[in-house]
PDB file of C-alpha atoms in Angstrom:
ATOM      1  CA  UNK A   1     -21.070  18.655   6.564  1.00 60.00           C
ATOM      2  CA  UNK A   2     -18.670  17.902   3.687  1.00 56.00           C
ATOM      3  CA  UNK A   3     -17.312  21.459   3.805  1.00 59.00           C
ATOM      4  CA  UNK A   4     -16.709  21.152   7.532  1.00 50.00           C
ATOM      5  CA  UNK A   5     -14.752  17.920   7.025  1.00 48.00           C
ATOM      6  CA  UNK A   6     -12.675  19.553   4.303  1.00 51.00           C
ATOM      7  CA  UNK A   7     -11.907  22.482   6.629  1.00 54.00           C
ATOM      8  CA  UNK A   8     -10.860  20.158   9.441  1.00 49.00           C
ATOM      9  CA  UNK A   9      -8.600  18.159   7.088  1.00 51.00           C
ATOM     10  CA  UNK A  10      -7.004  21.313   5.663  1.00 56.00           C
ATOM     11  CA  UNK A  11      -6.428  22.709   9.160  1.00 53.00           C
ATOM     12  CA  UNK A  12      -4.707  19.493  10.215  1.00 53.00           C
ATOM     13  CA  UNK A  13      -2.479  19.542   7.135  1.00 52.00           C
ATOM     14  CA  UNK A  14      -1.501  23.149   7.769  1.00 56.00           C
ATOM     15  CA  UNK A  15      -0.562  22.344  11.360  1.00 55.00           C
ATOM     16  CA  UNK A  16       1.570  19.388  10.225  1.00 55.00           C
ATOM     17  CA  UNK A  17       3.221  21.491   7.498  1.00 55.00           C
ATOM     18  CA  UNK A  18       4.010  24.258  10.004  1.00 57.00           C
ATOM     19  CA  UNK A  19       5.639  21.740  12.361  1.00 57.00           C
ATOM     20  CA  UNK A  20       7.786  20.415   9.530  1.00 54.00           C
ATOM     21  CA  UNK A  21       8.841  23.908   8.489  1.00 54.00           C
ATOM     22  CA  UNK A  22       9.856  24.763  12.034  1.00 56.00           C
ATOM     23  CA  UNK A  23      11.712  21.604  13.062  1.00 59.00           C
ATOM     24  CA  UNK A  24      13.569  20.589   9.928  1.00 64.00           C
ATOM     25  CA  UNK A  25      11.839  18.073   7.769  1.00 66.00           C
ATOM     26  CA  UNK A  26      14.450  15.321   7.836  1.00 62.00           C
ATOM     27  CA  UNK A  27      14.907  15.467  11.611  1.00 65.00           C
ATOM     28  CA  UNK A  28      11.308  14.421  12.216  1.00 72.00           C
ATOM     29  CA  UNK A  29      10.805  11.584   9.737  1.00 81.00           C
ATOM     30  CA  UNK A  30       7.729  10.143  11.460  1.00 83.00           C
ATOM     31  CA  UNK A  31       6.100  13.582  11.285  1.00 83.00           C
ATOM     32  CA  UNK A  32       7.046  13.784   7.617  1.00 86.00           C
ATOM     33  CA  UNK A  33       5.562  10.359   6.920  1.00 88.00           C
ATOM     34  CA  UNK A  34       2.330  11.261   8.736  1.00 86.00           C
ATOM     35  CA  UNK A  35       2.058  14.446   6.683  1.00 86.00           C
ATOM     36  CA  UNK A  36       2.665  12.599   3.404  1.00 90.00           C
ATOM     37  CA  UNK A  37       0.125   9.894   4.252  1.00 89.00           C
ATOM     38  CA  UNK A  38      -2.457  12.537   5.126  1.00 86.00           C
ATOM     39  CA  UNK A  39      -1.904  14.677   2.057  1.00 87.00           C
ATOM     40  CA  UNK A  40      -1.348  11.973  -0.573  1.00 86.00           C
ATOM     41  CA  UNK A  41      -2.813   8.744   0.777  1.00 79.00           C
ATOM     42  CA  UNK A  42      -6.416   9.586  -0.142  1.00 81.00           C
ATOM     43  CA  UNK A  43      -5.599  10.750  -3.699  1.00 82.00           C
ATOM     44  CA  UNK A  44      -7.307   8.724  -6.438  1.00 87.00           C
ATOM     45  CA  UNK A  45      -4.972   9.917  -9.208  1.00 88.00           C
ATOM     46  CA  UNK A  46      -1.202   9.808  -9.290  1.00 91.00           C
ATOM     47  CA  UNK A  47       0.469  12.992  -8.176  1.00 92.00           C
ATOM     48  CA  UNK A  48       4.109  13.989  -7.936  1.00 94.00           C
ATOM     49  CA  UNK A  49       5.127  16.463  -5.257  1.00 95.00           C
ATOM     50  CA  UNK A  50       8.539  17.826  -4.488  1.00 97.00           C
ATOM     51  CA  UNK A  51       9.573  19.065  -1.074  1.00 95.00           C
ATOM     52  CA  UNK A  52      12.210  21.747  -1.575  1.00 95.00           C
ATOM     53  CA  UNK A  53      14.598  22.136   1.374  1.00 93.00           C
ATOM     54  CA  UNK A  54      17.435  24.416   2.333  1.00 93.00           C
ATOM     55  CA  UNK A  55      20.744  23.164   3.738  1.00 90.00           C
ATOM     56  CA  UNK A  56      19.284  23.173   7.284  1.00 88.00           C
ATOM     57  CA  UNK A  57      16.589  20.747   6.029  1.00 88.00           C
ATOM     58  CA  UNK A  58      13.870  23.354   6.440  1.00 88.00           C
ATOM     59  CA  UNK A  59      10.909  23.177   4.100  1.00 88.00           C
ATOM     60  CA  UNK A  60      10.960  26.004   1.569  1.00 92.00           C
ATOM     61  CA  UNK A  61       8.050  24.756  -0.538  1.00 92.00           C
ATOM     62  CA  UNK A  62       5.844  21.739  -1.097  1.00 92.00           C
ATOM     63  CA  UNK A  63       4.821  21.865  -4.751  1.00 95.00           C
ATOM     64  CA  UNK A  64       2.730  19.575  -6.903  1.00 94.00           C
ATOM     65  CA  UNK A  65       4.910  19.102  -9.984  1.00 95.00           C
ATOM     66  CA  UNK A  66       2.635  16.737 -11.879  1.00 91.00           C
ATOM     67  CA  UNK A  67      -0.815  15.159 -11.830  1.00 88.00           C
ATOM     68  CA  UNK A  68      -1.888  12.298 -13.980  1.00 81.00           C
ATOM     69  CA  UNK A  69      -4.088   9.263 -14.201  1.00 77.00           C
ATOM     70  CA  UNK A  70      -4.511   6.340 -11.866  1.00 66.00           C
ATOM     71  CA  UNK A  71      -1.139   4.890 -12.850  1.00 70.00           C
ATOM     72  CA  UNK A  72       0.976   7.528 -14.598  1.00 75.00           C
ATOM     73  CA  UNK A  73       2.075  11.128 -14.082  1.00 81.00           C
ATOM     74  CA  UNK A  74       4.293  13.100 -16.437  1.00 86.00           C
ATOM     75  CA  UNK A  75       7.189  14.799 -14.653  1.00 91.00           C
ATOM     76  CA  UNK A  76       9.848  17.050 -16.113  1.00 93.00           C
ATOM     77  CA  UNK A  77      13.274  17.157 -14.407  1.00 95.00           C
ATOM     78  CA  UNK A  78      13.950  20.563 -15.970  1.00 95.00           C
ATOM     79  CA  UNK A  79      10.919  22.099 -14.201  1.00 96.00           C
ATOM     80  CA  UNK A  80      11.906  20.576 -10.868  1.00 97.00           C
ATOM     81  CA  UNK A  81      15.478  21.868 -11.101  1.00 97.00           C
ATOM     82  CA  UNK A  82      14.290  25.312 -12.261  1.00 97.00           C
ATOM     83  CA  UNK A  83      11.967  25.547  -9.250  1.00 98.00           C
ATOM     84  CA  UNK A  84      14.761  24.418  -6.904  1.00 98.00           C
ATOM     85  CA  UNK A  85      17.053  27.123  -8.277  1.00 97.00           C
ATOM     86  CA  UNK A  86      14.307  29.723  -7.918  1.00 97.00           C
ATOM     87  CA  UNK A  87      13.848  28.775  -4.248  1.00 97.00           C
ATOM     88  CA  UNK A  88      17.608  28.354  -3.631  1.00 97.00           C
ATOM     89  CA  UNK A  89      16.899  24.813  -2.454  1.00 97.00           C
ATOM     90  CA  UNK A  90      19.842  22.482  -1.896  1.00 97.00           C
ATOM     91  CA  UNK A  91      17.898  19.302  -1.117  1.00 95.00           C
ATOM     92  CA  UNK A  92      14.855  17.686  -2.687  1.00 96.00           C
ATOM     93  CA  UNK A  93      12.483  15.023  -1.440  1.00 96.00           C
ATOM     94  CA  UNK A  94      10.509  13.555  -4.313  1.00 97.00           C
ATOM     95  CA  UNK A  95       7.129  12.126  -3.386  1.00 96.00           C
ATOM     96  CA  UNK A  96       4.458  10.451  -5.419  1.00 94.00           C
ATOM     97  CA  UNK A  97       1.498   8.238  -4.728  1.00 93.00           C
ATOM     98  CA  UNK A  98       0.308   4.901  -6.028  1.00 93.00           C
ATOM     99  CA  UNK A  99      -3.498   4.849  -5.816  1.00 90.00           C
ATOM    100  CA  UNK A 100      -3.332   1.072  -6.354  1.00 89.00           C
ATOM    101  CA  UNK A 101      -2.193   0.642  -2.742  1.00 90.00           C
ATOM    102  CA  UNK A 102       1.122  -1.005  -3.694  1.00 93.00           C
ATOM    103  CA  UNK A 103       4.161   1.180  -2.920  1.00 94.00           C
ATOM    104  CA  UNK A 104       6.561  -0.917  -5.014  1.00 94.00           C
ATOM    105  CA  UNK A 105       8.367   1.351  -7.508  1.00 94.00           C
ATOM    106  CA  UNK A 106       7.805   0.621 -11.180  1.00 92.00           C
ATOM    107  CA  UNK A 107      10.644   0.585 -13.699  1.00 93.00           C
ATOM    108  CA  UNK A 108       9.386   4.011 -14.867  1.00 92.00           C
ATOM    109  CA  UNK A 109       9.578   5.309 -11.268  1.00 93.00           C
ATOM    110  CA  UNK A 110      13.226   4.249 -11.043  1.00 95.00           C
ATOM    111  CA  UNK A 111      14.092   5.785 -14.419  1.00 94.00           C
ATOM    112  CA  UNK A 112      12.306   9.051 -13.559  1.00 94.00           C
ATOM    113  CA  UNK A 113      14.094   9.230 -10.200  1.00 96.00           C
ATOM    114  CA  UNK A 114      17.492   8.693 -11.828  1.00 96.00           C
ATOM    115  CA  UNK A 115      16.774  11.384 -14.428  1.00 96.00           C
ATOM    116  CA  UNK A 116      15.810  13.906 -11.752  1.00 97.00           C
ATOM    117  CA  UNK A 117      18.853  12.982  -9.639  1.00 97.00           C
ATOM    118  CA  UNK A 118      21.144  13.467 -12.640  1.00 97.00           C
ATOM    119  CA  UNK A 119      19.655  16.830 -13.588  1.00 96.00           C
ATOM    120  CA  UNK A 120      19.763  18.063  -9.985  1.00 97.00           C
ATOM    121  CA  UNK A 121      23.344  16.893  -9.437  1.00 97.00           C
ATOM    122  CA  UNK A 122      24.578  19.068 -12.312  1.00 95.00           C
ATOM    123  CA  UNK A 123      23.264  22.088 -10.399  1.00 96.00           C
ATOM    124  CA  UNK A 124      24.701  20.879  -7.049  1.00 97.00           C
ATOM    125  CA  UNK A 125      21.256  19.945  -5.707  1.00 97.00           C
ATOM    126  CA  UNK A 126      20.915  16.636  -3.847  1.00 97.00           C
ATOM    127  CA  UNK A 127      17.865  14.373  -4.031  1.00 97.00           C
ATOM    128  CA  UNK A 128      17.555  13.134  -0.455  1.00 95.00           C
ATOM    129  CA  UNK A 129      14.879  10.521  -1.136  1.00 95.00           C
ATOM    130  CA  UNK A 130      11.950   9.514  -3.303  1.00 96.00           C
ATOM    131  CA  UNK A 131       9.032   8.400  -1.176  1.00 96.00           C
ATOM    132  CA  UNK A 132       6.109   6.469  -2.628  1.00 95.00           C
ATOM    133  CA  UNK A 133       2.834   6.757  -0.708  1.00 94.00           C
ATOM    134  CA  UNK A 134       0.217   4.042  -1.199  1.00 93.00           C
ATOM    135  CA  UNK A 135      -2.623   4.707   1.222  1.00 87.00           C
ATOM    136  CA  UNK A 136      -1.105   4.085   4.634  1.00 88.00           C
ATOM    137  CA  UNK A 137       1.964   2.327   3.218  1.00 92.00           C
ATOM    138  CA  UNK A 138       5.223   4.089   2.363  1.00 93.00           C
ATOM    139  CA  UNK A 139       8.333   3.063   0.516  1.00 95.00           C
ATOM    140  CA  UNK A 140      11.494   5.145   0.762  1.00 95.00           C
ATOM    141  CA  UNK A 141      13.542   4.454  -2.341  1.00 95.00           C
ATOM    142  CA  UNK A 142      16.771   5.431  -0.541  1.00 94.00           C
ATOM    143  CA  UNK A 143      16.192   2.870   2.225  1.00 93.00           C
ATOM    144  CA  UNK A 144      15.092   0.250  -0.322  1.00 93.00           C
ATOM    145  CA  UNK A 145      18.364   0.698  -2.252  1.00 93.00           C
ATOM    146  CA  UNK A 146      16.984   2.390  -5.370  1.00 87.00           C
ATOM    147  CA  UNK A 147      18.887   5.648  -4.742  1.00 84.00           C
TER     148      UNK A 147
END
């Protein structure tokens, strides 16, 4: 039964990912948010993902760039920028989860975001947003004024 549930969940995620790749990820924000809640909401450990986009906002890759503990994940701006250059991505959406259920960014979250933005900017790559997923709750750092 557990395997069947895992298959159903994975199938749903693949369908959502395919829709995002086809339509342009930033054009369908509610679809993006549903995908992020589904993929990251249930995680019990912090995880940092980066959505790499081209200039038409199409999803090139959705990569896990760091996994950590319940309240910390090491992330390296150099690795994120290197992957963006490899994919020829021009836009990034940073995403990480807070297993605590509180989407409020920590001081470390803000510092990490600024470091990634600075490194990406040097290479003419724009960080569109940093979204924090906490169960069903989301916080978009751009909308909240952190970016």
